Amino acid sequence: MATVTLESPESRFRQLAGLIRDAINRGEYRPGQPMPSEDDLAAEYGVSRRTVNQAMRILRAEGLVYVQRGRGTIVRPVPVIRRDAVGRQQIREAGGARGAFQAELAALGLTARSDVQVSEVQAPEDVAGLLAIEPGAAVLARARRMFANDVPVMLATSYLPLDIAAGTQIAQEDTGPGGVYSRLADLGHGPAELAETVTVRPPRDGEAAALGMDAEQRVYSIRRTAEDAAGRVVEVNDMALPVHQWELVYRWAAG
Amino acid sequence: MATVTLESPESRFRQLAGLIRDAINRGEYRPGQPMPSEDDLAAEYGVSRRTVNQAMRILRAEGLVYVQRGRGTIVRPVPVIRRDAVGRQQIREAGGARGAFQAELAALGLTARSDVQVSEVQAPEDVAGLLAIEPGAAVLARARRMFANDVPVMLATSYLPLDIAAGTQIAQEDTGPGGVYSRLADLGHGPAELAETVTVRPPRDGEAAALGMDAEQRVYSIRRTAEDAAGRVVEVNDMALPVHQWELVYRWAAG
DNA sequence: TAGTGGTCTAGACCACTGC
DNA sequence: CAGTGGTCTAGACCACTAA
């Protein structure tokens, strides 16, 4: 095998990354299995280890492989999770068992698990602005970490105004059937309008560790705001999802 | 100045990237202006040029700077464009002057411009599937390239079934007021349901050149499908947008 | 011709893993 | 202890730009 090129216009490390990427996609290197060592690849392709390392850096950034220090480079088993932002609300409304996240993963044959940490924190400046709260005032924060087959795939922190949520089941870890949105509805602040703003950025300090990511990889940074019927923003939810693990779907009626 | 660290846990090139990123955000290096040369930075921070180069590679990947070979590294003027997928349909419906794209850019004080290339092509396999067309059959393709202040910011190729679009104004470069969707409505196939699937990936061969991107940067790959009232998919639109130039907004009613 | 960034090699040291 | 990837330096050559 070995389409041993390495001349021409494209830099060697990019060509090499391409060759290895193709090999992975052909199934030549199997998901969950370690790749040959960088020294071996360097010998095989007739380049320096530095060049191999640079090529692997590309594949890592793409989420195709990951490294276990001291052990080797492993091909990532890549179950891309499809997140239907609109549909998930409907599942929630329907009282979907343990939430939309679990339903999404179940459809892929994955097991879902999640953490929650509830606390009162000083509202980040922009969140305070959206919630129309004094800058620096306290809000209820629900910080969740979600796992698929015990691999972390999402961080989500939900901010809610204290005058609505304090002392309610929303301030409990378990928010009951239908989750936070159903409790908001019980309190007369059921979300009527939802909006999500999507950007892509490098993981922040904590996030890279919490999501098991490299600094060169990227997350979707999604900010959702929920307005009740009166037009008041009753929730701001900041999410971080590794881009190589997710696909986002939005649907709406024309007109 | 010069918080000249470079010890400790984080690799030097990452620390250096952080320092330079901060300097840019502080306005120490100005948008549109060249940075000091890599040799100068290497001397200033006491590292090798290789390390500076690696740091700059990070900033390039983030879209913060770009390189003009032989000239230098320039700080990118970064007007992030906000794309409201739902609102843009409404603008279109309202017959918004020259389209939603121009309206979006006008709000940022940017000038919009775009190319169109209309042709009949063999449908890509997955597109044929969505349009419920014979694999390999011909479809109408409208390939657009959009510019903001003459900087390319988006590629979009729209695929439409020939039995609907052939011989109509949709096959013309200028589709008239309201654009393709209004013409589809005239033909009794007005879109009723829209869906967009968002992923993030490296630019493909042609895209990197057409969008003036590095291979290490990323694009949003957005596939929109439009269904008419009968539930038939009447358009598939594949878009590529550099992630560092865009912010995506989706809005919907709860329930 | 001088200056700029892109890339490559050779060689080295480190931290971490697993035997 | 050997093997793995992470990173750094020194030195080099290239293509391209601008004077």
Coordinates of C-alpha atoms (C1' of nucleotides) in Angstrom, one line a residue:
Chain A
M1 CA 0.0 0.0 0.0
A2 CA 1.3 3.4 1.0
T3 CA 0.6 5.9 -1.7
V4 CA 4.0 7.3 -0.8
T5 CA 3.9 10.7 -2.3
L6 CA 5.5 13.6 -0.6
E7 CA 6.7 16.0 -3.3
S8 CA 4.8 18.8 -4.9
P9 CA 2.8 21.8 -3.9
E10 CA 1.2 20.8 -0.7
S11 CA 3.3 20.7 2.4
R12 CA 4.4 17.3 3.5
F13 CA 2.6 17.3 6.8
R14 CA -0.7 18.1 5.1
Q15 CA -0.2 15.4 2.5
L16 CA 0.6 13.0 5.3
A17 CA -2.4 14.0 7.3
G18 CA -4.5 13.4 4.2
L19 CA -3.0 9.9 3.7
I20 CA -3.6 8.9 7.3
R21 CA -7.1 10.4 7.3
D22 CA -7.9 8.3 4.2
A23 CA -6.5 5.2 5.8
I24 CA -8.7 5.7 8.8
N25 CA -11.7 6.2 6.7
R26 CA -10.9 3.1 4.8
G27 CA -10.8 1.3 8.1
E28 CA -7.1 0.5 7.9
Y29 CA -6.7 1.9 11.4
R30 CA -9.6 0.9 13.6
P31 CA -11.6 3.0 16.0
G32 CA -10.5 2.4 19.6
Q33 CA -7.2 1.0 18.3
P34 CA -3.8 2.7 18.6
M35 CA -2.1 3.9 15.5
P36 CA 1.6 3.0 14.7
S37 CA 4.0 5.2 16.7
E38 CA 5.2 8.4 15.2
D39 CA 8.7 7.0 14.9
D40 CA 7.3 4.1 12.9
L41 CA 5.2 6.4 10.6
A42 CA 8.2 8.7 10.1
A43 CA 10.3 5.7 9.0
E44 CA 7.4 4.4 6.8
Y45 CA 6.9 7.6 5.0
G46 CA 10.4 8.8 5.0
V47 CA 9.9 12.0 6.9
S48 CA 11.1 13.3 10.3
R49 CA 9.1 12.6 13.4
R50 CA 8.4 16.4 13.6
T51 CA 6.5 16.2 10.4
V52 CA 4.5 13.2 11.5
N53 CA 3.7 15.0 14.7
Q54 CA 2.5 18.0 12.8
A55 CA 0.3 15.8 10.7
M56 CA -1.2 14.1 13.7
R57 CA -1.9 17.6 15.2
I58 CA -4.2 18.2 12.2
L59 CA -6.1 14.9 12.8
R60 CA -6.3 15.7 16.5
A61 CA -7.8 19.1 15.8
E62 CA -10.4 17.4 13.6
G63 CA -11.3 15.0 16.4
L64 CA -10.3 12.0 14.3
V65 CA -7.8 10.7 16.8
Y66 CA -6.8 11.4 20.4
V67 CA -3.6 10.9 22.4
Q68 CA -3.0 9.1 25.6
R69 CA 0.2 10.4 26.9
G70 CA 2.8 7.7 27.2
R71 CA 0.5 5.2 25.5
G72 CA -0.1 6.2 22.0
T73 CA -2.5 7.8 19.5
I74 CA -5.9 6.2 19.3
V75 CA -8.5 6.4 16.5
R76 CA -11.6 8.0 18.0
P77 CA -14.8 6.0 17.9
V78 CA -16.9 8.8 16.4
P79 CA -20.6 8.6 17.1
V80 CA -21.8 12.0 15.9
I81 CA -24.8 13.1 17.9
R82 CA -27.6 14.8 16.2
R83 CA -29.2 17.5 18.3
D84 CA -32.6 18.7 17.1
A85 CA -33.1 21.9 19.0
V86 CA -36.8 22.3 18.1
G87 CA -37.8 18.7 18.5
R88 CA -36.1 18.4 21.8
Q89 CA -38.5 21.0 23.2
Q90 CA -41.4 18.9 22.1
I91 CA -40.0 15.8 23.7
R92 CA -39.7 17.7 26.8
E93 CA -43.2 18.9 26.6
A94 CA -44.4 15.4 26.0
G95 CA -42.8 14.6 29.4
G96 CA -40.2 12.4 27.6
A97 CA -39.0 10.1 30.3
R98 CA -35.7 11.4 31.5
G99 CA -35.3 14.3 29.0
A100 CA -34.4 15.1 25.5
F101 CA -30.7 14.4 25.9
Q102 CA -31.3 10.8 26.8
A103 CA -33.7 10.4 23.9
E104 CA -31.2 11.7 21.4
L105 CA -28.5 9.3 22.6
A106 CA -30.9 6.3 22.9
A107 CA -31.6 6.7 19.2
L108 CA -27.9 6.1 18.6
G109 CA -27.6 3.2 21.0
L110 CA -25.6 5.2 23.5
T111 CA -26.2 5.5 27.2
A112 CA -26.7 8.9 28.7
R113 CA -25.6 10.2 32.0
S114 CA -25.4 13.7 33.5
D115 CA -24.3 15.7 36.5
V116 CA -26.0 18.7 37.9
Q117 CA -24.6 21.4 40.2
V118 CA -27.1 23.9 41.5
S119 CA -25.9 27.1 43.2
E120 CA -26.5 30.8 43.5
V121 CA -23.8 32.8 41.7
Q122 CA -23.1 36.3 40.7
A123 CA -24.6 36.7 37.2
P124 CA -22.0 37.2 34.4
E125 CA -22.4 40.7 33.1
D126 CA -24.0 39.8 29.8
V127 CA -26.3 37.3 31.4
A128 CA -27.5 39.9 33.9
G129 CA -28.2 42.2 30.9
L130 CA -30.3 39.6 29.2
L131 CA -32.2 38.7 32.4
A132 CA -32.7 42.4 33.1
I133 CA -31.1 42.1 36.5
E134 CA -28.7 44.4 38.4
P135 CA -25.1 43.7 37.3
G136 CA -23.5 41.5 39.8
A137 CA -26.7 40.4 41.4
A138 CA -27.2 36.8 42.2
V139 CA -28.9 34.3 40.0
L140 CA -29.7 30.6 40.2
A141 CA -27.2 28.6 38.2
R142 CA -27.7 25.0 37.1
A143 CA -24.5 23.6 35.7
R144 CA -24.8 20.3 33.9
R145 CA -22.3 18.0 32.4
M146 CA -23.5 15.3 30.0
F147 CA -21.9 12.1 29.0
A148 CA -22.5 9.6 26.2
N149 CA -21.1 6.2 27.0
D150 CA -19.3 7.9 29.8
V151 CA -17.5 10.3 27.4
P152 CA -18.2 13.9 28.2
V153 CA -20.0 15.6 25.3
M154 CA -21.6 18.7 26.6
L155 CA -21.5 21.4 29.3
A156 CA -24.6 23.5 29.9
T157 CA -25.1 26.2 32.5
S158 CA -28.6 27.5 32.9
Y159 CA -29.2 30.9 34.6
L160 CA -32.5 31.7 36.1
P161 CA -33.7 34.8 38.0
L162 CA -34.0 34.3 41.7
D163 CA -37.4 36.0 42.0
I164 CA -38.8 33.2 39.9
A165 CA -36.8 30.2 40.8
A166 CA -35.5 30.5 44.3
G167 CA -37.1 28.1 46.7
T168 CA -38.9 26.1 44.0
Q169 CA -38.2 22.7 42.6
I170 CA -36.0 24.5 40.0
A171 CA -33.5 25.0 42.7
Q172 CA -33.4 21.2 43.4
E173 CA -31.2 18.9 41.6
D174 CA -34.1 16.9 40.3
T175 CA -36.6 19.2 38.7
G176 CA -39.2 16.5 38.1
P177 CA -41.1 15.5 35.0
G178 CA -40.6 17.8 32.0
G179 CA -37.7 19.5 33.7
V180 CA -37.0 23.2 34.3
Y181 CA -39.3 24.4 31.5
S182 CA -42.3 22.5 32.9
R183 CA -41.6 24.0 36.3
L184 CA -41.4 27.5 34.8
A185 CA -44.8 26.8 33.2
D186 CA -46.2 25.8 36.6
L187 CA -45.0 29.1 37.9
G188 CA -46.7 31.1 35.2
H189 CA -43.5 31.7 33.3
G190 CA -43.6 29.0 30.7
P191 CA -41.3 29.7 27.8
A192 CA -43.1 31.0 24.7
E193 CA -40.2 32.1 22.5
L194 CA -36.8 30.4 22.3
A195 CA -33.7 31.6 20.5
E196 CA -30.2 30.1 20.1
T197 CA -27.1 31.9 19.0
V198 CA -24.3 29.6 17.7
T199 CA -20.7 30.5 17.5
V200 CA -17.5 28.4 17.3
R201 CA -14.5 29.0 19.5
P202 CA -11.6 27.2 21.3
P203 CA -12.5 25.6 24.6
R204 CA -12.0 27.7 27.6
D205 CA -9.7 26.6 30.4
G206 CA -12.1 24.5 32.4
E207 CA -13.9 23.3 29.3
A208 CA -11.0 21.6 27.6
A209 CA -10.4 19.5 30.7
A210 CA -14.0 18.8 31.4
L211 CA -14.7 17.7 27.9
G212 CA -11.4 15.9 27.3
M213 CA -10.5 18.2 24.5
D214 CA -7.3 19.5 22.9
A215 CA -6.8 23.3 22.8
E216 CA -6.8 23.0 19.0
Q217 CA -10.2 21.6 18.9
R218 CA -13.4 23.7 18.8
V219 CA -16.7 23.9 20.6
Y220 CA -20.0 25.1 19.5
S221 CA -20.9 27.8 21.9
I222 CA -24.6 28.0 22.0
R223 CA -26.5 30.6 24.0
R224 CA -30.2 29.9 24.4
T225 CA -32.6 32.5 25.7
A226 CA -36.2 31.6 26.7
E227 CA -38.9 34.3 26.9
D228 CA -42.2 33.8 28.7
A229 CA -45.5 35.0 27.2
A230 CA -44.9 38.4 28.6
G231 CA -41.7 38.8 26.7
R232 CA -39.5 38.4 29.8
V233 CA -36.3 36.4 29.5
V234 CA -36.7 33.7 32.1
E235 CA -33.7 31.6 31.3
V236 CA -30.3 31.9 29.7
N237 CA -28.5 28.7 28.9
D238 CA -24.8 28.7 27.9
M239 CA -23.7 25.4 26.3
A240 CA -20.4 24.1 25.0
L241 CA -20.3 21.1 22.7
P242 CA -17.2 19.7 20.9
V243 CA -17.9 20.3 17.2
H244 CA -16.6 16.9 16.1
Q245 CA -19.2 15.2 18.3
W246 CA -22.3 17.1 17.2
E247 CA -24.6 18.0 14.4
L248 CA -27.2 20.7 15.1
V249 CA -30.6 20.7 13.5
Y250 CA -33.1 23.6 13.4
R251 CA -36.5 23.5 11.8
W252 CA -39.2 26.1 11.3
A253 CA -42.2 26.9 9.3
A254 CA -41.8 29.3 6.4
G255 CA -43.5 32.7 6.4
Chain B
M1 CA 4.8 45.9 28.9
A2 CA 5.6 42.4 28.0
T3 CA 4.3 40.0 30.6
V4 CA 7.3 38.0 29.6
T5 CA 6.4 34.7 31.2
L6 CA 7.4 31.4 29.5
E7 CA 8.0 28.8 32.1
S8 CA 5.5 26.5 33.7
P9 CA 2.9 24.0 32.7
E10 CA 1.6 25.4 29.5
S11 CA 3.7 25.0 26.4
R12 CA 5.6 28.1 25.3
F13 CA 3.8 28.5 22.0
R14 CA 0.4 28.4 23.6
Q15 CA 1.5 31.0 26.2
L16 CA 2.9 33.2 23.5
A17 CA -0.3 32.9 21.5
G18 CA -2.2 33.9 24.6
L19 CA 0.0 37.0 25.1
I20 CA -0.3 38.1 21.5
R21 CA -4.0 37.4 21.5
D22 CA -4.4 39.6 24.5
A23 CA -2.3 42.3 22.9
I24 CA -4.5 42.3 19.9
N25 CA -7.6 42.5 22.0
R26 CA -6.1 45.3 24.0
G27 CA -5.6 47.1 20.7
E28 CA -1.9 47.0 20.9
Y29 CA -1.7 45.7 17.4
R30 CA -4.3 47.3 15.2
P31 CA -6.7 45.6 12.7
G32 CA -5.4 45.9 9.2
Q33 CA -1.9 46.6 10.4
P34 CA 1.0 44.2 10.2
M35 CA 2.4 42.6 13.3
P36 CA 6.1 42.6 14.1
S37 CA 8.0 40.0 12.1
E38 CA 8.4 36.5 13.6
D39 CA 12.1 37.2 14.0
D40 CA 11.4 40.3 16.0
L41 CA 8.9 38.5 18.2
A42 CA 11.3 35.6 18.7
A43 CA 13.9 38.1 19.9
E44 CA 11.5 40.0 22.1
Y45 CA 10.2 36.9 23.9
G46 CA 13.4 35.0 23.9
V47 CA 12.2 32.0 22.0
S48 CA 13.0 30.5 18.6
R49 CA 11.2 31.6 15.5
R50 CA 9.8 28.1 15.2
T51 CA 8.0 28.7 18.4
V52 CA 6.7 32.0 17.3
N53 CA 5.5 30.5 14.1
Q54 CA 3.6 27.8 16.0
A55 CA 2.0 30.5 18.1
M56 CA 0.9 32.4 15.1
R57 CA -0.5 29.2 13.6
I58 CA -3.0 29.2 16.5
L59 CA -4.0 32.8 16.0
R60 CA -4.4 32.1 12.3
A61 CA -6.6 29.1 13.0
E62 CA -8.8 31.3 15.1
G63 CA -9.1 33.8 12.3
L64 CA -7.5 36.6 14.4
V65 CA -4.7 37.2 11.9
Y66 CA -3.9 36.3 8.3
V67 CA -0.7 36.1 6.4
Q68 CA 0.3 37.7 3.2
R69 CA 3.3 35.7 1.9
G70 CA 6.3 37.8 1.7
R71 CA 4.7 40.8 3.3
G72 CA 3.8 39.9 6.8
T73 CA 1.1 38.9 9.3
I74 CA -1.8 41.3 9.5
V75 CA -4.4 41.6 12.2
R76 CA -7.8 40.8 10.7
P77 CA -10.5 43.4 10.9
V78 CA -13.2 41.2 12.4
P79 CA -16.7 42.2 11.6
V80 CA -18.7 39.2 12.8
I81 CA -21.8 38.8 10.8
R82 CA -25.0 37.8 12.5
R83 CA -27.1 35.5 10.4
D84 CA -30.7 35.1 11.5
A85 CA -32.0 32.1 9.6
V86 CA -35.6 32.6 10.5
G87 CA -35.7 36.4 10.2
R88 CA -34.0 36.2 6.8
Q89 CA -36.9 34.3 5.4
Q90 CA -39.3 37.0 6.6
I91 CA -37.2 39.7 5.0
R92 CA -37.3 37.7 1.8
E93 CA -41.1 37.4 2.1
A94 CA -41.4 41.1 2.6
G95 CA -39.6 41.5 -0.7
G96 CA -36.6 43.0 1.1
A97 CA -34.8 45.0 -1.5
R98 CA -32.0 42.9 -2.8
G99 CA -32.3 40.0 -0.4
A100 CA -31.6 39.1 3.2
F101 CA -27.8 38.9 2.8
Q102 CA -27.6 42.6 1.9
A103 CA -29.9 43.6 4.8
E104 CA -27.7 41.7 7.2
L105 CA -24.6 43.4 6.1
A106 CA -26.2 46.8 5.8
A107 CA -27.0 46.6 9.5
L108 CA -23.2 46.3 10.1
G109 CA -22.3 49.1 7.7
L110 CA -20.8 46.6 5.2
T111 CA -21.4 46.5 1.5
A112 CA -22.7 43.3 0.0
R113 CA -21.9 41.8 -3.3
S114 CA -22.5 38.4 -4.8
D115 CA -21.9 36.1 -7.8
V116 CA -24.2 33.6 -9.3
Q117 CA -23.5 30.7 -11.6
V118 CA -26.5 28.8 -12.9
S119 CA -26.0 25.4 -14.5
E120 CA -27.5 22.0 -14.8
V121 CA -25.3 19.4 -13.0
Q122 CA -25.5 15.8 -12.0
A123 CA -26.9 15.7 -8.6
P124 CA -24.6 14.7 -5.8
E125 CA -25.8 11.4 -4.4
D126 CA -27.1 12.6 -1.1
V127 CA -28.8 15.6 -2.7
A128 CA -30.5 13.3 -5.2
G129 CA -31.8 11.2 -2.3
L130 CA -33.3 14.3 -0.6
L131 CA -34.9 15.5 -3.7
A132 CA -36.2 12.0 -4.5
I133 CA -34.5 12.0 -7.9
E134 CA -32.7 9.2 -9.8
P135 CA -29.1 9.0 -8.6
G136 CA -27.0 10.8 -11.2
A137 CA -29.9 12.6 -12.7
A138 CA -29.5 16.3 -13.6
V139 CA -30.7 19.1 -11.3
L140 CA -30.5 22.9 -11.5
A141 CA -27.6 24.3 -9.5
R142 CA -27.3 27.9 -8.5
A143 CA -23.8 28.5 -7.0
R144 CA -23.4 31.8 -5.2
R145 CA -20.4 33.4 -3.7
M146 CA -21.1 36.3 -1.3
F147 CA -18.7 39.1 -0.3
A148 CA -18.7 41.6 2.5
N149 CA -16.7 44.7 1.7
D150 CA -15.2 42.5 -1.1
V151 CA -14.1 39.9 1.3
P152 CA -15.6 36.5 0.5
V153 CA -17.7 35.3 3.4
M154 CA -20.0 32.6 2.1
L155 CA -20.5 30.0 -0.6
A156 CA -23.9 28.6 -1.2
T157 CA -25.1 26.1 -3.8
S158 CA -28.8 25.6 -4.2
Y159 CA -30.1 22.5 -5.9
L160 CA -33.6 22.4 -7.4
P161 CA -35.5 19.7 -9.4
L162 CA -35.6 20.3 -13.1
D163 CA -39.3 19.4 -13.4
I164 CA -40.0 22.4 -11.3
A165 CA -37.3 24.9 -12.1
A166 CA -36.2 24.3 -15.7
G167 CA -37.2 27.0 -18.1
T168 CA -38.4 29.3 -15.3
Q169 CA -37.0 32.5 -13.9
I170 CA -35.3 30.3 -11.3
A171 CA -32.9 29.2 -14.1
Q172 CA -32.1 32.8 -14.7
E173 CA -29.3 34.6 -12.9
D174 CA -31.7 37.3 -11.7
T175 CA -34.6 35.6 -10.0
G176 CA -36.5 38.8 -9.4
P177 CA -38.1 40.2 -6.3
G178 CA -38.2 37.9 -3.4
G179 CA -35.8 35.5 -5.0
V180 CA -36.0 31.8 -5.6
Y181 CA -38.5 31.2 -2.8
S182 CA -41.0 33.6 -4.3
R183 CA -40.7 32.0 -7.7
L184 CA -41.2 28.6 -6.2
A185 CA -44.4 30.0 -4.6
D186 CA -45.5 31.4 -8.0
L187 CA -45.1 27.8 -9.3
G188 CA -47.2 26.3 -6.5
H189 CA -44.2 25.0 -4.6
G190 CA -43.7 27.7 -2.1
P191 CA -41.6 26.4 0.9
A192 CA -43.7 25.6 3.9
E193 CA -41.1 23.8 6.1
L194 CA -37.4 24.7 6.4
A195 CA -34.7 22.8 8.1
E196 CA -31.0 23.5 8.5
T197 CA -28.4 21.0 9.7
V198 CA -25.2 22.6 10.9
T199 CA -21.8 20.9 11.2
V200 CA -18.2 22.3 11.4
R201 CA -15.4 21.0 9.2
P202 CA -12.2 22.1 7.4
P203 CA -12.7 23.9 4.1
R204 CA -12.7 21.6 1.1
D205 CA -10.1 22.2 -1.7
G206 CA -11.9 24.8 -3.7
E207 CA -13.5 26.4 -0.6
A208 CA -10.3 27.4 1.1
A209 CA -9.2 29.3 -2.0
A210 CA -12.6 30.8 -2.7
L211 CA -13.0 32.0 0.8
G212 CA -9.4 33.0 1.4
M213 CA -9.0 30.6 4.3
D214 CA -6.2 28.5 5.8
A215 CA -6.6 24.8 6.0
E216 CA -6.5 25.0 9.8
Q217 CA -9.6 27.2 9.9
R218 CA -13.1 25.9 9.9
V219 CA -16.4 26.5 8.1
Y220 CA -19.9 26.0 9.2
S221 CA -21.3 23.5 6.7
I222 CA -25.0 24.3 6.6
R223 CA -27.5 22.2 4.6
R224 CA -30.9 23.7 4.3
T225 CA -33.8 21.8 2.9
A226 CA -37.1 23.4 1.9
E227 CA -40.4 21.4 1.7
D228 CA -43.4 22.6 0.0
A229 CA -46.9 22.3 1.4
A230 CA -47.2 18.8 0.0
G231 CA -44.1 17.7 1.9
R232 CA -41.9 17.5 -1.2
V233 CA -38.3 18.7 -0.9
V234 CA -38.1 21.4 -3.5
E235 CA -34.7 22.8 -2.6
V236 CA -31.4 21.7 -1.0
N237 CA -29.0 24.4 -0.2
D238 CA -25.4 23.6 0.8
M239 CA -23.5 26.5 2.4
A240 CA -20.0 27.1 3.7
L241 CA -19.3 30.0 6.0
P242 CA -16.0 30.6 7.8
V243 CA -16.7 30.2 11.5
H244 CA -14.7 33.2 12.5
Q245 CA -16.8 35.5 10.4
W246 CA -20.3 34.4 11.4
E247 CA -22.7 33.9 14.3
L248 CA -25.9 31.9 13.6
V249 CA -29.2 32.7 15.1
Y250 CA -32.3 30.5 15.2
R251 CA -35.6 31.4 16.8
W252 CA -38.8 29.5 17.3
A253 CA -42.0 29.3 19.3
A254 CA -42.1 26.9 22.2
G255 CA -44.5 24.0 22.2
Chain C
dT1 C1' 18.3 42.4 -2.8
dA2 C1' 16.5 42.2 1.7
dG3 C1' 12.7 40.9 4.4
dT4 C1' 8.7 37.9 5.4
dG5 C1' 6.5 33.7 6.6
dG6 C1' 6.2 28.2 5.3
dT7 C1' 8.3 24.3 6.1
dC8 C1' 11.7 20.6 7.0
dT9 C1' 15.5 18.0 9.4
dA10 C1' 18.4 16.6 13.2
dG11 C1' 18.8 16.3 17.7
dA12 C1' 17.4 16.8 22.2
dC13 C1' 14.8 16.7 26.8
dC14 C1' 10.6 16.0 29.1
dA15 C1' 6.4 13.6 31.3
dC16 C1' 3.8 9.8 31.3
dT17 C1' 2.6 4.7 30.7
dG18 C1' 3.2 0.0 31.4
dC19 C1' 6.2 -3.9 31.9
Chain D
dC1 C1' 13.4 0.7 32.0
dA2 C1' 11.8 1.2 27.2
dG3 C1' 8.3 3.3 24.5
dT4 C1' 5.1 7.1 23.4
dG5 C1' 3.9 11.7 22.2
dG6 C1' 4.9 17.0 23.4
dT7 C1' 7.8 20.4 22.7
dC8 C1' 11.9 23.2 21.9
dT9 C1' 16.2 24.9 19.5
dA10 C1' 19.4 25.6 15.7
dG11 C1' 20.0 25.8 11.2
dA12 C1' 18.5 25.7 6.6
dC13 C1' 16.0 26.3 2.1
dC14 C1' 12.1 28.0 -0.3
dA15 C1' 8.6 31.3 -2.5
dC16 C1' 6.9 35.6 -2.5
dT17 C1' 6.9 40.9 -1.9
dA18 C1' 8.7 45.4 -2.1
dA19 C1' 12.1 48.6 -3.0

